[in-house]
Short mmCIF file of C-alpha atoms and ligand atoms in Angstrom, two decimals:
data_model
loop_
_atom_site.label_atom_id
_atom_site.label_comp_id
_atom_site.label_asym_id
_atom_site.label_seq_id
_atom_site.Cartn_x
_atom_site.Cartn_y
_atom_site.Cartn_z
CA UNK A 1 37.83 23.82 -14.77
CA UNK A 2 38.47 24.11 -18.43
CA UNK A 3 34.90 24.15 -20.15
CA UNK A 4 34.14 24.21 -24.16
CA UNK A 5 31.16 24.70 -26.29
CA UNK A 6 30.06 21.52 -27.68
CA UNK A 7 28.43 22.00 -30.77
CA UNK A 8 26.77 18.63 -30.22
CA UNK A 9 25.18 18.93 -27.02
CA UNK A 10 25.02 22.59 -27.85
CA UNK A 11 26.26 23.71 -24.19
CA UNK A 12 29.35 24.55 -22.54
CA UNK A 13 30.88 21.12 -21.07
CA UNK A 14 33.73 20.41 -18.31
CA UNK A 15 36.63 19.54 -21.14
CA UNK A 16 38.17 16.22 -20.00
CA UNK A 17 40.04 13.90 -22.24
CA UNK A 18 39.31 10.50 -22.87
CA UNK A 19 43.12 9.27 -22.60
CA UNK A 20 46.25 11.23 -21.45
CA UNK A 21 46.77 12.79 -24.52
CA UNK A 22 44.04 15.32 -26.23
CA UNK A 23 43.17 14.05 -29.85
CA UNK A 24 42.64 16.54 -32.12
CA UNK A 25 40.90 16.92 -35.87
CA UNK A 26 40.97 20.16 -37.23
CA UNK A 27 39.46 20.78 -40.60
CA UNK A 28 42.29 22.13 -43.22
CA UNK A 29 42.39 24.26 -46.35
CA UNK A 30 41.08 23.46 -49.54
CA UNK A 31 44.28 24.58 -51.49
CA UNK A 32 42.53 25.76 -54.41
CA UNK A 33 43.54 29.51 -54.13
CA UNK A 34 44.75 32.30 -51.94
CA UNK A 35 43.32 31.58 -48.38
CA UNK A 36 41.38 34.97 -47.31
CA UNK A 37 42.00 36.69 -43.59
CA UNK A 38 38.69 35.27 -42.89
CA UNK A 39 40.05 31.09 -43.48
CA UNK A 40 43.18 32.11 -41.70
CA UNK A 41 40.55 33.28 -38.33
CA UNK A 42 40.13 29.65 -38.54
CA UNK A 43 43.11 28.32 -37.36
CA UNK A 44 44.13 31.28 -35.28
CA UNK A 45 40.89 29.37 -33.51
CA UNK A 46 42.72 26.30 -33.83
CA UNK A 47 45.87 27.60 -32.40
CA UNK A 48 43.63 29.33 -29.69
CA UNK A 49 42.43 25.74 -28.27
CA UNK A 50 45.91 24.37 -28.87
CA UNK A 51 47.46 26.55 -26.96
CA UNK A 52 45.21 27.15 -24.03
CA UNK A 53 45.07 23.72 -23.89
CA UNK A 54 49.11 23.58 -23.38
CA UNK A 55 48.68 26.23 -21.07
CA UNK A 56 46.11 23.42 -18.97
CA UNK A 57 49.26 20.90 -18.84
CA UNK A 58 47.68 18.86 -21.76
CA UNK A 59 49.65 17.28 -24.13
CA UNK A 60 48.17 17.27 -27.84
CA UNK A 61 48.37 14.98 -30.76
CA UNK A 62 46.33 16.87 -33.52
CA UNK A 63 45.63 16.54 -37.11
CA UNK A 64 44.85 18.71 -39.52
CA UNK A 65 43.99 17.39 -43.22
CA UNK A 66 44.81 19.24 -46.40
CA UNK A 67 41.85 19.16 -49.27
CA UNK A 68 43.73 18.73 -52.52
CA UNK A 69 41.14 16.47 -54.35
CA UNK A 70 37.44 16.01 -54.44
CA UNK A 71 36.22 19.42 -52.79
CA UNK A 72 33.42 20.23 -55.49
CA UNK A 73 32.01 23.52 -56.12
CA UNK A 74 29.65 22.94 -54.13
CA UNK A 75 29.88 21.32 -50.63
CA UNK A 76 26.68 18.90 -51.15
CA UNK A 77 27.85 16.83 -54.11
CA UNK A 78 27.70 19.18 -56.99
CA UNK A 79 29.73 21.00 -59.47
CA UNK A 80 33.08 20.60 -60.36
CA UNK A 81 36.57 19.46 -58.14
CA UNK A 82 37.86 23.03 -57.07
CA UNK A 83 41.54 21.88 -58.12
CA UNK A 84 40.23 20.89 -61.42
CA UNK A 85 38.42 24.64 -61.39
CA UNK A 86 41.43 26.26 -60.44
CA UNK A 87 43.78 24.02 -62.49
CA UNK A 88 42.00 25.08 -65.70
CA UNK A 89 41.77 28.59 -64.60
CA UNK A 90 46.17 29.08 -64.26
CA UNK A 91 46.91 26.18 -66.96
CA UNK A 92 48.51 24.35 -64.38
CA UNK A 93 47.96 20.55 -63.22
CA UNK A 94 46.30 20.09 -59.89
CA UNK A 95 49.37 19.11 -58.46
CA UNK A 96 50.93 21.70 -59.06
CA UNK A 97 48.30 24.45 -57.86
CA UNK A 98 48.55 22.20 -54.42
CA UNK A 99 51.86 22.55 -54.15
CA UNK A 100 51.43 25.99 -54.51
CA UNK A 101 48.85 27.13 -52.48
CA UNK A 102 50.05 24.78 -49.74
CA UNK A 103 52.92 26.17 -49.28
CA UNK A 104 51.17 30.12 -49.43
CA UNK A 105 49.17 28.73 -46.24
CA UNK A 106 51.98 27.33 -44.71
CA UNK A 107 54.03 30.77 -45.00
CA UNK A 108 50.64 32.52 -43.71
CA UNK A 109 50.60 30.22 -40.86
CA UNK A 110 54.07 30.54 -40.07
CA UNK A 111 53.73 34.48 -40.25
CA UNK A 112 50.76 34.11 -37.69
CA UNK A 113 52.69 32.30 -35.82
CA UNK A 114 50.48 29.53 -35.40
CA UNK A 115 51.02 26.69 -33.04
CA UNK A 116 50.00 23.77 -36.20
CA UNK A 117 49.00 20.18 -35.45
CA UNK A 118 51.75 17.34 -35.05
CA UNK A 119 50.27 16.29 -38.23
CA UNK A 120 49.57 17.86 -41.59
CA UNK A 121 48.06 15.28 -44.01
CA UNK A 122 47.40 15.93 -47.63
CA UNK A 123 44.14 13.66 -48.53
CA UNK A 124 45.93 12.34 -51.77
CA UNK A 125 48.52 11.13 -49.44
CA UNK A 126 45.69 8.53 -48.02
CA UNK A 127 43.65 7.19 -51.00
CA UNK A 128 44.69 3.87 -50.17
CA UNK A 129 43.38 3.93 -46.62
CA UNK A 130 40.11 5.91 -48.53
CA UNK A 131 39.64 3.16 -50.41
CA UNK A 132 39.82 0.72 -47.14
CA UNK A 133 37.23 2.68 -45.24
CA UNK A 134 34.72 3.10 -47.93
CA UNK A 135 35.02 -0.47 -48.63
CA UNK A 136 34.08 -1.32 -44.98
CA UNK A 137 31.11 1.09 -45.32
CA UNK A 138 29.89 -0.50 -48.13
CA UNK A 139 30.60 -4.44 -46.57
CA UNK A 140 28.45 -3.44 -43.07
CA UNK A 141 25.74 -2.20 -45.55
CA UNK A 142 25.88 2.07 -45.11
CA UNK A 143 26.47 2.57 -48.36
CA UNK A 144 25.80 1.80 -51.99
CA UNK A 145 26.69 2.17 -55.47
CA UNK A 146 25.67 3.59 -58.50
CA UNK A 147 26.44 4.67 -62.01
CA UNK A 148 28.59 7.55 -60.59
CA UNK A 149 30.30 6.25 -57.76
CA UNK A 150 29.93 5.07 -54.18
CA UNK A 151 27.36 7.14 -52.03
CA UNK A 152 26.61 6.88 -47.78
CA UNK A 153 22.67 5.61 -47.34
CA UNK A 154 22.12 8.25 -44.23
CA UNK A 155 18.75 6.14 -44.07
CA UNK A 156 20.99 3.35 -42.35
CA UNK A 157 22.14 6.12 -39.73
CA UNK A 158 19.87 7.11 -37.31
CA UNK A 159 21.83 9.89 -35.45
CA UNK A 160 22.08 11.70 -38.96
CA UNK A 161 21.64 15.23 -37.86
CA UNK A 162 23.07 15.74 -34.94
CA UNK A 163 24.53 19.16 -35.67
CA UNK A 164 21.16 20.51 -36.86
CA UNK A 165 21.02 19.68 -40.59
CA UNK A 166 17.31 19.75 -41.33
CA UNK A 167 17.44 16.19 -43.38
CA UNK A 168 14.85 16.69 -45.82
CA UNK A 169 15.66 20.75 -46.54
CA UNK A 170 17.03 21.05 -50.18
CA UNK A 171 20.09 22.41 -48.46
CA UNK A 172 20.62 18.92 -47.36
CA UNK A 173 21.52 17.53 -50.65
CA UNK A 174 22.01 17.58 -54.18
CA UNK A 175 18.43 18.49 -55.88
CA UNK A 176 16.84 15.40 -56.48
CA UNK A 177 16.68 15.76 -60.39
CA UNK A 178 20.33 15.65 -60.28
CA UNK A 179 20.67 12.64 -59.54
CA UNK A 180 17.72 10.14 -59.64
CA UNK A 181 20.01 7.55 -58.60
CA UNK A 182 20.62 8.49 -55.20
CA UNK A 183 18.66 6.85 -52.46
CA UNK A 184 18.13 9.97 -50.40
CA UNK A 185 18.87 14.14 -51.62
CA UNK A 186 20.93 14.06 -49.04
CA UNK A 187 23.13 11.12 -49.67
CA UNK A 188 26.44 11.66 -50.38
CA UNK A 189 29.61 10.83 -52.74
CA UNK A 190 32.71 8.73 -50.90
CA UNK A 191 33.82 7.70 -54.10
CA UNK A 192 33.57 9.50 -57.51
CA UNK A 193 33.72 7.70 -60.77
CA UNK A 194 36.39 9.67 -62.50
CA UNK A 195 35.48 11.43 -66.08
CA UNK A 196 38.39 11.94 -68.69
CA UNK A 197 39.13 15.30 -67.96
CA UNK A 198 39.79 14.49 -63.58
CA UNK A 199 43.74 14.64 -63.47
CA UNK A 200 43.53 13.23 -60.18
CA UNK A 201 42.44 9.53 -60.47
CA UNK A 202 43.17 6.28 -58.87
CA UNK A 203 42.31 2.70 -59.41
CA UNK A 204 39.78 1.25 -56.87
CA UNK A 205 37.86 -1.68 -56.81
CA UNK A 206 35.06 0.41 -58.46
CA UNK A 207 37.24 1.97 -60.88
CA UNK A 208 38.97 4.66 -61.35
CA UNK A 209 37.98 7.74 -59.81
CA UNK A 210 38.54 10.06 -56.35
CA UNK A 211 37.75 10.15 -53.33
CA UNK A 212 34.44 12.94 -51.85
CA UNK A 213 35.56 15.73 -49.42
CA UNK A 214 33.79 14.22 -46.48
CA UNK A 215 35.54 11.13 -46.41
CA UNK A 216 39.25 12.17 -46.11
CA UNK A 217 38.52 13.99 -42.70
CA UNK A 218 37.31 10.58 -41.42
CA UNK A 219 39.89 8.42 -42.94
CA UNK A 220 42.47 10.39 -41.70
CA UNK A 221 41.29 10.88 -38.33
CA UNK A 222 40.74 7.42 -37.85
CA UNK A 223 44.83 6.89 -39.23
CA UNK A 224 46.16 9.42 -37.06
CA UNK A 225 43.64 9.22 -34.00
CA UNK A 226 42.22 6.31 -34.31
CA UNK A 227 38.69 5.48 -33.05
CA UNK A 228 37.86 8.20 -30.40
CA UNK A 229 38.84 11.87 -31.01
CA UNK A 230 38.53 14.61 -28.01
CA UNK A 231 37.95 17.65 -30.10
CA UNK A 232 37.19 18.42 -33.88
CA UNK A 233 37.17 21.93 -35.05
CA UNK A 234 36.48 23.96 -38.23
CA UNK A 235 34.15 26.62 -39.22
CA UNK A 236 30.50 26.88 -38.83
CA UNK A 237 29.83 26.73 -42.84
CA UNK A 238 31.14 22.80 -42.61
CA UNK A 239 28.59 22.17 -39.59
CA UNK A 240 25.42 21.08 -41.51
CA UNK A 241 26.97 19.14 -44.47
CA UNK A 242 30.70 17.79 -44.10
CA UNK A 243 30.49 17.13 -40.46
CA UNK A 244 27.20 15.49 -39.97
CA UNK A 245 28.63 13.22 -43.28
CA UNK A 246 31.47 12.73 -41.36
CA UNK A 247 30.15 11.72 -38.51
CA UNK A 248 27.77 9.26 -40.28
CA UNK A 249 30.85 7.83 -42.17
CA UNK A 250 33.19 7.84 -38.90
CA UNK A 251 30.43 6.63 -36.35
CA UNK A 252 29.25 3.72 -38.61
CA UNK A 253 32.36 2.51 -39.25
CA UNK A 254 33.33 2.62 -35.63
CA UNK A 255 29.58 1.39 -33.95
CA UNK A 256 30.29 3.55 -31.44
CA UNK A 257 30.29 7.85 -31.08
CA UNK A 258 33.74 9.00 -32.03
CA UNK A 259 34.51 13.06 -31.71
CA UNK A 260 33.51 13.72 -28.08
CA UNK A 261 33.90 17.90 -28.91
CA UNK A 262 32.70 19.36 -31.89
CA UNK A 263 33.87 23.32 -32.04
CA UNK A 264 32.88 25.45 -34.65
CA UNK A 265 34.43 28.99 -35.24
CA UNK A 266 31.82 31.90 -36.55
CA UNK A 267 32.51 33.63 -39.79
CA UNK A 268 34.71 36.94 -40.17
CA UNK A 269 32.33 39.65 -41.95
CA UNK A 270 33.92 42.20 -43.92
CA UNK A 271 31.81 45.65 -43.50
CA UNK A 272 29.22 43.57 -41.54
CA UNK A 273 28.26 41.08 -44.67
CA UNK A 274 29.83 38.37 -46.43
CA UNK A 275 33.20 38.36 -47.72
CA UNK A 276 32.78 37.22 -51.66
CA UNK A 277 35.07 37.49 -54.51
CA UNK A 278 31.56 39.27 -56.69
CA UNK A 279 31.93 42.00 -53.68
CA UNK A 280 35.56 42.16 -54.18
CA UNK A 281 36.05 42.33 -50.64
CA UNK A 282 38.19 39.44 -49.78
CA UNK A 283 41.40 40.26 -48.06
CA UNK A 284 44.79 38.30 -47.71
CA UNK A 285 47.21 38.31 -45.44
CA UNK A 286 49.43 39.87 -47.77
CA UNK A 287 46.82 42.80 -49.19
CA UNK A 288 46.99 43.53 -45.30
CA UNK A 289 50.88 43.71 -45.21
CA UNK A 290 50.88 45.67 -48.44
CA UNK A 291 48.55 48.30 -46.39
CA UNK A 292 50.84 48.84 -43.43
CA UNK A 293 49.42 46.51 -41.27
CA UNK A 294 51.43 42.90 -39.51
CA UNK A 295 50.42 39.66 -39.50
CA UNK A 296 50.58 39.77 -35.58
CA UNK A 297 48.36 42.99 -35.93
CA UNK A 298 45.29 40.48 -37.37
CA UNK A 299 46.49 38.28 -34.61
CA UNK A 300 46.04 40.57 -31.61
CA UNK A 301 42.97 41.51 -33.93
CA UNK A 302 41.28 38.06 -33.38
CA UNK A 303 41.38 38.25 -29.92
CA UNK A 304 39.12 40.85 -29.62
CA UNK A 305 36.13 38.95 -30.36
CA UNK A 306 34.94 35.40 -29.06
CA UNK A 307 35.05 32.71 -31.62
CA UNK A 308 31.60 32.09 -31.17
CA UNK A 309 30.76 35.51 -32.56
CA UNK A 310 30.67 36.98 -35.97
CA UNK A 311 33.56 39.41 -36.28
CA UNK A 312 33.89 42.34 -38.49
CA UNK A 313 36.86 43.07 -39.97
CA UNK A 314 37.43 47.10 -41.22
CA UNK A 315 40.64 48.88 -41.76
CA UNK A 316 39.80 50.83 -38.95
CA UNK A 317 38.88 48.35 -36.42
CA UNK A 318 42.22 46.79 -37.52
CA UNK A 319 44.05 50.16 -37.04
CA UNK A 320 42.70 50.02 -33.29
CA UNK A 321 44.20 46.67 -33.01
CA UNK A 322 47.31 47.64 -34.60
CA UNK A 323 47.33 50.62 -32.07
CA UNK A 324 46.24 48.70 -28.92
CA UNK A 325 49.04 45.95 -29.75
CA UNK A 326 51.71 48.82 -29.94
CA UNK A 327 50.73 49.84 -26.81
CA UNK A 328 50.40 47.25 -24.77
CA UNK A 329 53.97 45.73 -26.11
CA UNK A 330 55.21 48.99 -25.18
CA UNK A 331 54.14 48.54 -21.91
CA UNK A 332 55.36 45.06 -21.34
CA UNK A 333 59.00 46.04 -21.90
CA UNK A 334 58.28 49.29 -19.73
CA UNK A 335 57.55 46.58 -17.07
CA UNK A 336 60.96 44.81 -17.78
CA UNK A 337 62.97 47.29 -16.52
CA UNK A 338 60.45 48.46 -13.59
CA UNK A 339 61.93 47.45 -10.53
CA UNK A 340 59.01 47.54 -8.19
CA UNK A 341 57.84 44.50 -5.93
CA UNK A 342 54.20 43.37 -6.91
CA UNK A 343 52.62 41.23 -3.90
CA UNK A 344 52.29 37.95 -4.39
CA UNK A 345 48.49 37.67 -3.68
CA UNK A 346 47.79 40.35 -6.40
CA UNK A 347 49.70 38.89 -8.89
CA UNK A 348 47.84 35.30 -8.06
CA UNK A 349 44.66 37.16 -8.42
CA UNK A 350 45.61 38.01 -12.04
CA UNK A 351 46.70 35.12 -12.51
CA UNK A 352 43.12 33.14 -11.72
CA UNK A 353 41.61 35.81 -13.70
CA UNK A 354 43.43 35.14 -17.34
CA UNK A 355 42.75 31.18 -16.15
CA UNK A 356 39.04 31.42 -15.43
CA UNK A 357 38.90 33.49 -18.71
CA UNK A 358 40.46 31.48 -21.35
CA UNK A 359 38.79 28.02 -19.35
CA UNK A 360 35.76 29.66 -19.89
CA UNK A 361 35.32 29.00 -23.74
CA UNK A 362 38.33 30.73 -24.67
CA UNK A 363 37.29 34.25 -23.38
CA UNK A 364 39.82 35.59 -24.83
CA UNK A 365 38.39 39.87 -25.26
CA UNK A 366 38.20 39.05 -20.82
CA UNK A 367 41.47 37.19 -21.05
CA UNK A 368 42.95 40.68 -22.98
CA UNK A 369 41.46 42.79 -20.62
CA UNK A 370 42.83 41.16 -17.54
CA UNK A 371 46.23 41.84 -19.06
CA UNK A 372 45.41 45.39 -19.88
CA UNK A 373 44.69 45.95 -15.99
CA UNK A 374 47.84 44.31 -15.32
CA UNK A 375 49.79 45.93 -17.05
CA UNK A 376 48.34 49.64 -15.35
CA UNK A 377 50.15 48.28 -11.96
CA UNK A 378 53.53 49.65 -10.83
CA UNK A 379 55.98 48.90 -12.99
CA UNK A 380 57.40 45.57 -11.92
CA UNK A 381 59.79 42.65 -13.35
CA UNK A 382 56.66 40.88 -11.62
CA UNK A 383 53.68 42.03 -13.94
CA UNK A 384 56.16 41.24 -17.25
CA UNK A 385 56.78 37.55 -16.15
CA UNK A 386 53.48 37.33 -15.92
CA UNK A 387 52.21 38.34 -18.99
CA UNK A 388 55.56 36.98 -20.72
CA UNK A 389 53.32 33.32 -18.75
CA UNK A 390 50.30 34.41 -20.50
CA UNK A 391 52.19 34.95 -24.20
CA UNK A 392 51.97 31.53 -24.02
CA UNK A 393 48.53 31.65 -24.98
CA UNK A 394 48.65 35.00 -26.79
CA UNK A 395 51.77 33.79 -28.57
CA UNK A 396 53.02 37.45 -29.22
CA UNK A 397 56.17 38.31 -30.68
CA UNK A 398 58.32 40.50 -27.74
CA UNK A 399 61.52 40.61 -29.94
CA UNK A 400 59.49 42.25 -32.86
CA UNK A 401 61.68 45.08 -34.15
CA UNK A 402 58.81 47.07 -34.59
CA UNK A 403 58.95 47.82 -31.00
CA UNK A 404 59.67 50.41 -29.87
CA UNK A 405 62.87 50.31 -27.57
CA UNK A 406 63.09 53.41 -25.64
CA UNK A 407 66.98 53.85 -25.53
CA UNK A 408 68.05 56.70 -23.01
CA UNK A 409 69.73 59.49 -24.15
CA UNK A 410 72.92 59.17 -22.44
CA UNK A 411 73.26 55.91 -24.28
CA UNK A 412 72.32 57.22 -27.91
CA UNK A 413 74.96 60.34 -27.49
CA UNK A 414 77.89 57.29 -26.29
CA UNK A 415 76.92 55.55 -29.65
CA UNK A 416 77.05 58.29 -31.25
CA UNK A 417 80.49 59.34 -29.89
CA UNK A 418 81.86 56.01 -30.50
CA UNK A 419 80.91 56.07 -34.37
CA UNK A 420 82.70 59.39 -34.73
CA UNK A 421 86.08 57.78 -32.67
CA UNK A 422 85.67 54.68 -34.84
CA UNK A 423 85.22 56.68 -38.31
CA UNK A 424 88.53 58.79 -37.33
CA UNK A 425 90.27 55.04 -36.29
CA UNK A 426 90.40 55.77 -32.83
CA UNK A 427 89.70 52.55 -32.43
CA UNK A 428 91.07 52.38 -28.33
CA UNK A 429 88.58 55.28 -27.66
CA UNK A 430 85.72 53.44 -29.49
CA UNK A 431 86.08 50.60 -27.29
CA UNK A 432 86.16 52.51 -24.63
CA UNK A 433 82.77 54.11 -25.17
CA UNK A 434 81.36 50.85 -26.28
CA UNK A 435 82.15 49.42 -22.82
CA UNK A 436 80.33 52.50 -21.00
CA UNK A 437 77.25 51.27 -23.31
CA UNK A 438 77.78 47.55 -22.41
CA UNK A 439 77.77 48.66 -18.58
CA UNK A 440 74.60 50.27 -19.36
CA UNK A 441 72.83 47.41 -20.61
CA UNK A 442 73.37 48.15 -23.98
CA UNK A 443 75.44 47.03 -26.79
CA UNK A 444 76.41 48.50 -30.29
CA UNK A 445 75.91 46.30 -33.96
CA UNK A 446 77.52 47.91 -36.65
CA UNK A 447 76.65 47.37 -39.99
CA UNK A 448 78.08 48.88 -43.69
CA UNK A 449 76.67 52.13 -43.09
CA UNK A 450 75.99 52.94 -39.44
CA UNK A 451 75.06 51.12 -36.08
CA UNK A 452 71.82 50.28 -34.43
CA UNK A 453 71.85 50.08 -30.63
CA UNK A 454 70.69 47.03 -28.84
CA UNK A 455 69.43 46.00 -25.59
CA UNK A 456 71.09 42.91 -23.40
P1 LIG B 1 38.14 25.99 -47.05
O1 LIG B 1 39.55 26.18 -47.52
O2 LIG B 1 37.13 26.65 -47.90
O3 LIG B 1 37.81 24.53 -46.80
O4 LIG B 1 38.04 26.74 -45.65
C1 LIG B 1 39.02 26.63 -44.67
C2 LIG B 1 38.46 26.99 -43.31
O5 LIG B 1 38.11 28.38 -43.26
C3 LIG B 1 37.20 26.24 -42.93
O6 LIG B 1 37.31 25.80 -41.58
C4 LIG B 1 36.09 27.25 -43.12
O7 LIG B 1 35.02 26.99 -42.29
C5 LIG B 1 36.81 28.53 -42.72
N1 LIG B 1 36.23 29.78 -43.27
C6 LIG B 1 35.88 30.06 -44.53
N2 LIG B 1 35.43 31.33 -44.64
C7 LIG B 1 35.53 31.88 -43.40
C8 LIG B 1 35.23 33.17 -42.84
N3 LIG B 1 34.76 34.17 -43.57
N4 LIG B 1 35.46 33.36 -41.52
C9 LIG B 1 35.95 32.36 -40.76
N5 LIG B 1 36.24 31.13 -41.22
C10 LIG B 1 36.04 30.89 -42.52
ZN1 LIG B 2 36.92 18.16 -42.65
#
């Protein structure tokens, strides 16, 4: 049985889809500026449930948005649009700081190897159906307008909440003084009345102006998905503001409940507190590669904690990753050329084990060590099928050259032989000692200025 946390009913739930395919909304980047190791945890989560989710037999059809307008400063309705922010800050035009920093997640993503949603939808790219599903909003009476745009009444919603906002906190909202004109603190923009200075602008039938954050997650759900979605995931900062909004704006519009799973992923810490750009503590992807370590290094890294969990992230605890990944790809390969028999029932056993642990909420530190004891058995062709089954989960990289290959000796002194014959153009006797490597399994790539040896 294959059993999430739903941050909703706050308790671990039998996972069944509504239809034969799983629907899937996951919250994307704002693509504002570098994403930090601690966004990118996010959709290693996202991955996490895709893939174990494959591994179930489901199929997927998921979503993923990309912010590139209307994400202010602040997530409750004030400050500036972060493109705008970060436009000003490189003297570029929004567009082209999406562009940008699109594509830098993208490559990060890639280098994660990340399984990414069938869909990747910029919210620019849907203003038009923005404009639609504000306009129903405001026709079925959830919504109003005033002198700076078009805001959701959460008074006309009755499930407003759900996720634990406390309604009348000043958390909740903009501070009232802000903004006399809203109805409620918490009320909040689905349309902005464009000033001058907002590159991004488009002509609605309130003007011109952009769309808020909130709404593009719901709009292009509701494109993509369409009225009932299975799971929704992001991380747990966007649980008291941008999902409860968009579940007023999605539910309303709908009359009926429409994300079944809400998931939320815990924060990564950075020396146990918060990772903040005043701390100078925020790491990249690449400020990782530049200090030795891989991208499949953080990878292996995430799965030593549960998502639910804060996780710290240290050089050191990432040098134990680093080490334990070495090691147990080292051991894999050992098991590829082990030629022991593993019974059947034992290797069903293990096999139940790294089931039961990734059903249970993605347990994925019991799902690691269930390999790790697999991997002590005899060493067996068995035991690396196995865990070559379960790298369909772990999606680990088995070709990586930073393995290390043990080549035996009698091999490496053939090469070696068959470089000298082929320097001195003894070309018959190089083949010859090429096809003693081939019948070992081997083979021989030459390059400009030497060979490397290969396995088969
Ligand atoms: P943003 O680009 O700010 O919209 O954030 C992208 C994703 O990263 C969101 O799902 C956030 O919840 C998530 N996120 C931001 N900071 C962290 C962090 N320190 N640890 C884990 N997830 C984070
Ligand atoms: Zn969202």
């Amino acid at each position: 049985m294959l059993r999430f946390y739903n941050s909703l009913t706050r308790k671990k739930e039998e996972f069944v889809p509504r239809d034969e395919v799983v629907k899937m909304y996951s919250c994307g980047p704002t693509v504002y500026s570098y994403p930090h190791i601690g966004n990118m945890r996010a959709y290693l989560f996202m991955d996490n449930i895709r893939r174990v989710l494959k591994y179930n037999g489901f199929k997927i059809d998921g979503v993923m948005n990309i912010t590139d307008v209307g994400h202010l400063t602040s997530d409750a309705d004030e400050g500036e649009d972060k493109m705008l922010v970060a436009s000003q800050r490189e003297n570029k035009s929004p567009w082209e700081i999406a562009k940008f920093y699109t594509q830098i997640f993208m490559d990060n993503t890639k280098k994660l190897n990340i399984d990414l949603p069938e869909h990747i939808c910029p919210a620019t790219s849907v203003i038009e159906e923005i404009i639609d599903f504000v306009s129903k909003l405001l026709e079925k009476g959830y919504a109003y307008q005033t002198s700076k745009g078009i805001y959701f009444d959460i008074s006309k919603f009755a499930g407003y909440g759900q996720l634990g906002m406390d309604v009348n906190s000043k958390k909740a909202g903009a501070r009232i003084e802000v903004d006399s004109e809203k109805r409620h603190p918490a009320d909040f923009a689905l349309w902005i009345n464009a000033p001058k200075e907002h590159i991004m602008q488009w002509n609605s039938p309130w003007g011109m102006g952009y769309p808020g954050w909130h709404i593009e997650c719901s709009a292009i759900g509701k494109k993509y998905l369409g009225e009932y979605i299975d799971i929704h995931t992001g991380g747990v900062d966007h649980k008291t503001i941008h999902h409860e909004n968009e579940i007023a704006q999605s539910d309303c519009l709908e009359g009926h409940k429409v994300v079944h799973f809400w998931m939320h992923l815990e924060f990564l810490q950075i020396d146990g507190g918060k990772m903040s750009k005043s701390l100078n503590n925020i790491f990249t992807l690449d400020d990782l590669e530049k200090n030795g370590f891989s991208p499949e290094d953080f990878r292996y890294f995430y799965f030593n904690a549960h998502y639910s969990k804060q996780q710290n992230f240290t050089y050191d605890s990432l040098m134990s990753a680093k080490n334990s990944l070495k090691n147990f790809k080292n051991s894999v390969l050992e098991h590829k050329e082990g030629n022991e028999k593993i019974d059947f029932s034992i290797l069903n056993k293990y096999e139940q084990d790294f089931l039961n642990a990734i059903n249970d909420d993605l347990n994925m530190p019991v799902a690691l060590a269930v390999c790790q004891k697999l991997l002590k058995e005899k060493k067996s062709k068995d035991v690396y099928n196995l865990i070559m089954k379960f790298n369909k989960v772990l999606g680990l990289n088995f070709e990586d050259n930073g393995v290390t290959i043990i080549i035996p000796d009698d091999v490496k002194i053939l090469a070696k032989e068959r470089w000298m014959a082929k320097q001195a153009k003894d070309y018959s006797k190089a083949d010859e000692l090429r096809n003693k490597i081939l019948a070992q399994g081997y083979n021989i790539k030459d390059s400009k200025d030497g060979y490397e040896i290969i396995k088969n």
